[in-house]
């Protein structure tokens, strides 16, 4: 074999070894250990999931209810209805507030709605631009809300006051959850052919270098939905044509210390990024 060809072959082999080594390391932090199917409304492109007291709660776009589901079998245990103060629900995210014994549901009108534990009429809501995911953080009694268009994470009080704006290093941040001193976020607006990624971020929005990829046979990758943490595993809503995935990210049981606060320089930055006048969130009280 000519020297040039031998050198080319050697370089290709080295490059492939590096790629496979990196892929193996990433796969270690994102091993799918269990799946359950999405609810029968599988034509709903978007959905949210939330872990609470040993059950998985699932909500889907344009549904005025959410389901309590057995995480092992996927069986529906109960339905909980909710009512929004506008014509049509467009819910696609859900998080549990253990302090107020209520749910926070992402809905139309760029709204994050407070809903009673047993379902029913919205108690209150506030707005956040281009909201795509929300997580109630019980350690600090705050809500983390993503902006999928401007690649932001906001920190809100439960009254809708924005306290922090964090720029993130990934496009189209969607579902969000905090695990220890890190965020995990799903990616919502990739194109057909892109991989459906879930990234680990530092609390300042920078990537840690850890991520995993969900199954991607269907092509609808941009609409990964919500993400939740059960004390050991992540659960990710895979979007239309996919399942709900339980993912081992290498943590032991209950690795949830008090979080490191975001950089103080971000705390006072409130900007109307999209020019829609929503930089100061509107708060609704019936």
PDB file of N, CA and C in Angstrom, residues 84-124:
ATOM      1  N   UNK A  84     -59.011  26.691  31.672  1.00  0.00           N
ATOM      2  CA  UNK A  84     -58.251  27.915  31.462  1.00  0.00           C
ATOM      3  C   UNK A  84     -59.208  29.057  31.129  1.00  0.00           C
ATOM      4  N   UNK A  85     -58.839  30.303  31.427  1.00  0.00           N
ATOM      5  CA  UNK A  85     -59.736  31.440  31.176  1.00  0.00           C
ATOM      6  C   UNK A  85     -59.662  31.962  29.745  1.00  0.00           C
ATOM      7  N   UNK A  86     -59.527  31.066  28.780  1.00  0.00           N
ATOM      8  CA  UNK A  86     -59.589  31.425  27.360  1.00  0.00           C
ATOM      9  C   UNK A  86     -60.209  30.258  26.605  1.00  0.00           C
ATOM     10  N   UNK A  87     -60.359  30.403  25.303  1.00  0.00           N
ATOM     11  CA  UNK A  87     -61.200  29.493  24.531  1.00  0.00           C
ATOM     12  C   UNK A  87     -60.695  28.057  24.489  1.00  0.00           C
ATOM     13  N   UNK A  88     -59.418  27.869  24.250  1.00  0.00           N
ATOM     14  CA  UNK A  88     -58.909  26.522  24.036  1.00  0.00           C
ATOM     15  C   UNK A  88     -57.629  26.295  24.819  1.00  0.00           C
ATOM     16  N   UNK A  89     -57.548  25.163  25.541  1.00  0.00           N
ATOM     17  CA  UNK A  89     -56.286  24.867  26.220  1.00  0.00           C
ATOM     18  C   UNK A  89     -55.215  24.476  25.219  1.00  0.00           C
ATOM     19  N   UNK A  90     -53.998  24.797  25.526  1.00  0.00           N
ATOM     20  CA  UNK A  90     -52.874  24.411  24.666  1.00  0.00           C
ATOM     21  C   UNK A  90     -51.712  24.014  25.567  1.00  0.00           C
ATOM     22  N   UNK A  91     -52.004  23.103  26.466  1.00  0.00           N
ATOM     23  CA  UNK A  91     -51.038  22.753  27.506  1.00  0.00           C
ATOM     24  C   UNK A  91     -49.955  21.834  26.962  1.00  0.00           C
ATOM     25  N   UNK A  92     -48.723  22.081  27.384  1.00  0.00           N
ATOM     26  CA  UNK A  92     -47.661  21.165  26.986  1.00  0.00           C
ATOM     27  C   UNK A  92     -46.542  21.086  28.012  1.00  0.00           C
ATOM     28  N   UNK A  93     -46.792  21.504  29.234  1.00  0.00           N
ATOM     29  CA  UNK A  93     -45.793  21.372  30.279  1.00  0.00           C
ATOM     30  C   UNK A  93     -46.463  21.334  31.631  1.00  0.00           C
ATOM     31  N   UNK A  94     -45.848  20.639  32.588  1.00  0.00           N
ATOM     32  CA  UNK A  94     -46.452  20.484  33.902  1.00  0.00           C
ATOM     33  C   UNK A  94     -45.369  20.293  34.949  1.00  0.00           C
ATOM     34  N   UNK A  95     -45.563  20.901  36.127  1.00  0.00           N
ATOM     35  CA  UNK A  95     -44.638  20.736  37.240  1.00  0.00           C
ATOM     36  C   UNK A  95     -45.425  20.821  38.546  1.00  0.00           C
ATOM     37  N   UNK A  96     -44.963  20.117  39.560  1.00  0.00           N
ATOM     38  CA  UNK A  96     -45.657  20.038  40.839  1.00  0.00           C
ATOM     39  C   UNK A  96     -45.037  20.992  41.848  1.00  0.00           C
ATOM     40  N   UNK A  97     -45.885  21.749  42.541  1.00  0.00           N
ATOM     41  CA  UNK A  97     -45.471  22.687  43.578  1.00  0.00           C
ATOM     42  C   UNK A  97     -45.849  22.081  44.922  1.00  0.00           C
ATOM     43  N   UNK A  98     -44.869  21.511  45.608  1.00  0.00           N
ATOM     44  CA  UNK A  98     -45.129  20.820  46.869  1.00  0.00           C
ATOM     45  C   UNK A  98     -45.410  21.785  48.015  1.00  0.00           C
ATOM     46  N   UNK A  99     -45.007  23.034  47.881  1.00  0.00           N
ATOM     47  CA  UNK A  99     -45.248  24.003  48.938  1.00  0.00           C
ATOM     48  C   UNK A  99     -46.696  24.477  48.940  1.00  0.00           C
ATOM     49  N   UNK A 100     -47.259  24.713  47.772  1.00  0.00           N
ATOM     50  CA  UNK A 100     -48.637  25.224  47.649  1.00  0.00           C
ATOM     51  C   UNK A 100     -49.643  24.125  47.318  1.00  0.00           C
ATOM     52  N   UNK A 101     -49.141  22.905  47.158  1.00  0.00           N
ATOM     53  CA  UNK A 101     -50.000  21.771  46.828  1.00  0.00           C
ATOM     54  C   UNK A 101     -50.805  22.073  45.560  1.00  0.00           C
ATOM     55  N   UNK A 102     -50.090  22.408  44.486  1.00  0.00           N
ATOM     56  CA  UNK A 102     -50.739  22.763  43.227  1.00  0.00           C
ATOM     57  C   UNK A 102     -49.824  22.393  42.064  1.00  0.00           C
ATOM     58  N   UNK A 103     -50.384  22.489  40.866  1.00  0.00           N
ATOM     59  CA  UNK A 103     -49.630  22.264  39.641  1.00  0.00           C
ATOM     60  C   UNK A 103     -49.318  23.600  38.975  1.00  0.00           C
ATOM     61  N   UNK A 104     -48.221  23.614  38.226  1.00  0.00           N
ATOM     62  CA  UNK A 104     -47.933  24.710  37.300  1.00  0.00           C
ATOM     63  C   UNK A 104     -47.970  24.125  35.897  1.00  0.00           C
ATOM     64  N   UNK A 105     -48.870  24.654  35.059  1.00  0.00           N
ATOM     65  CA  UNK A 105     -49.091  24.131  33.723  1.00  0.00           C
ATOM     66  C   UNK A 105     -48.790  25.213  32.697  1.00  0.00           C
ATOM     67  N   UNK A 106     -47.993  24.872  31.691  1.00  0.00           N
ATOM     68  CA  UNK A 106     -47.737  25.783  30.573  1.00  0.00           C
ATOM     69  C   UNK A 106     -48.888  25.690  29.594  1.00  0.00           C
ATOM     70  N   UNK A 107     -49.424  26.832  29.216  1.00  0.00           N
ATOM     71  CA  UNK A 107     -50.579  26.821  28.334  1.00  0.00           C
ATOM     72  C   UNK A 107     -50.457  27.948  27.313  1.00  0.00           C
ATOM     73  N   UNK A 108     -51.550  28.168  26.582  1.00  0.00           N
ATOM     74  CA  UNK A 108     -51.577  29.215  25.561  1.00  0.00           C
ATOM     75  C   UNK A 108     -51.390  30.583  26.188  1.00  0.00           C
ATOM     76  N   UNK A 109     -51.366  31.622  25.336  1.00  0.00           N
ATOM     77  CA  UNK A 109     -51.180  33.002  25.794  1.00  0.00           C
ATOM     78  C   UNK A 109     -49.825  33.197  26.475  1.00  0.00           C
ATOM     79  N   UNK A 110     -48.852  32.286  26.180  1.00  0.00           N
ATOM     80  CA  UNK A 110     -47.539  32.341  26.822  1.00  0.00           C
ATOM     81  C   UNK A 110     -47.676  32.330  28.344  1.00  0.00           C
ATOM     82  N   UNK A 111     -48.586  31.513  28.838  1.00  0.00           N
ATOM     83  CA  UNK A 111     -48.962  31.537  30.248  1.00  0.00           C
ATOM     84  C   UNK A 111     -48.404  30.348  31.010  1.00  0.00           C
ATOM     85  N   UNK A 112     -48.028  30.608  32.253  1.00  0.00           N
ATOM     86  CA  UNK A 112     -47.698  29.579  33.228  1.00  0.00           C
ATOM     87  C   UNK A 112     -48.796  29.645  34.283  1.00  0.00           C
ATOM     88  N   UNK A 113     -49.636  28.603  34.318  1.00  0.00           N
ATOM     89  CA  UNK A 113     -50.875  28.630  35.091  1.00  0.00           C
ATOM     90  C   UNK A 113     -50.756  27.817  36.369  1.00  0.00           C
ATOM     91  N   UNK A 114     -51.271  28.371  37.449  1.00  0.00           N
ATOM     92  CA  UNK A 114     -51.365  27.650  38.713  1.00  0.00           C
ATOM     93  C   UNK A 114     -52.722  26.948  38.773  1.00  0.00           C
ATOM     94  N   UNK A 115     -52.709  25.623  38.986  1.00  0.00           N
ATOM     95  CA  UNK A 115     -53.917  24.797  38.955  1.00  0.00           C
ATOM     96  C   UNK A 115     -53.994  23.994  40.247  1.00  0.00           C
ATOM     97  N   UNK A 116     -55.172  23.872  40.859  1.00  0.00           N
ATOM     98  CA  UNK A 116     -55.297  23.105  42.108  1.00  0.00           C
ATOM     99  C   UNK A 116     -54.829  21.662  41.969  1.00  0.00           C
ATOM    100  N   UNK A 117     -54.467  21.051  43.075  1.00  0.00           N
ATOM    101  CA  UNK A 117     -53.931  19.694  43.079  1.00  0.00           C
ATOM    102  C   UNK A 117     -54.877  18.691  42.425  1.00  0.00           C
ATOM    103  N   UNK A 118     -56.175  18.869  42.644  1.00  0.00           N
ATOM    104  CA  UNK A 118     -57.155  17.957  42.079  1.00  0.00           C
ATOM    105  C   UNK A 118     -57.689  18.375  40.733  1.00  0.00           C
ATOM    106  N   UNK A 119     -57.065  19.369  40.104  1.00  0.00           N
ATOM    107  CA  UNK A 119     -57.568  19.918  38.852  1.00  0.00           C
ATOM    108  C   UNK A 119     -58.592  21.007  39.107  1.00  0.00           C
ATOM    109  N   UNK A 120     -59.178  21.533  38.045  1.00  0.00           N
ATOM    110  CA  UNK A 120     -60.169  22.596  38.182  1.00  0.00           C
ATOM    111  C   UNK A 120     -59.715  23.873  37.515  1.00  0.00           C
ATOM    112  N   UNK A 121     -60.336  24.980  37.917  1.00  0.00           N
ATOM    113  CA  UNK A 121     -60.078  26.278  37.288  1.00  0.00           C
ATOM    114  C   UNK A 121     -58.701  26.818  37.671  1.00  0.00           C
ATOM    115  N   UNK A 122     -58.106  27.530  36.738  1.00  0.00           N
ATOM    116  CA  UNK A 122     -56.819  28.176  36.988  1.00  0.00           C
ATOM    117  C   UNK A 122     -56.947  29.164  38.147  1.00  0.00           C
ATOM    118  N   UNK A 123     -56.031  29.082  39.085  1.00  0.00           N
ATOM    119  CA  UNK A 123     -56.018  29.990  40.238  1.00  0.00           C
ATOM    120  C   UNK A 123     -55.416  31.328  39.842  1.00  0.00           C
ATOM    121  N   UNK A 124     -54.308  31.263  39.132  1.00  0.00           N
ATOM    122  CA  UNK A 124     -53.601  32.465  38.682  1.00  0.00           C
ATOM    123  C   UNK A 124     -52.671  32.070  37.546  1.00  0.00           C
TER     124      UNK A 124
END
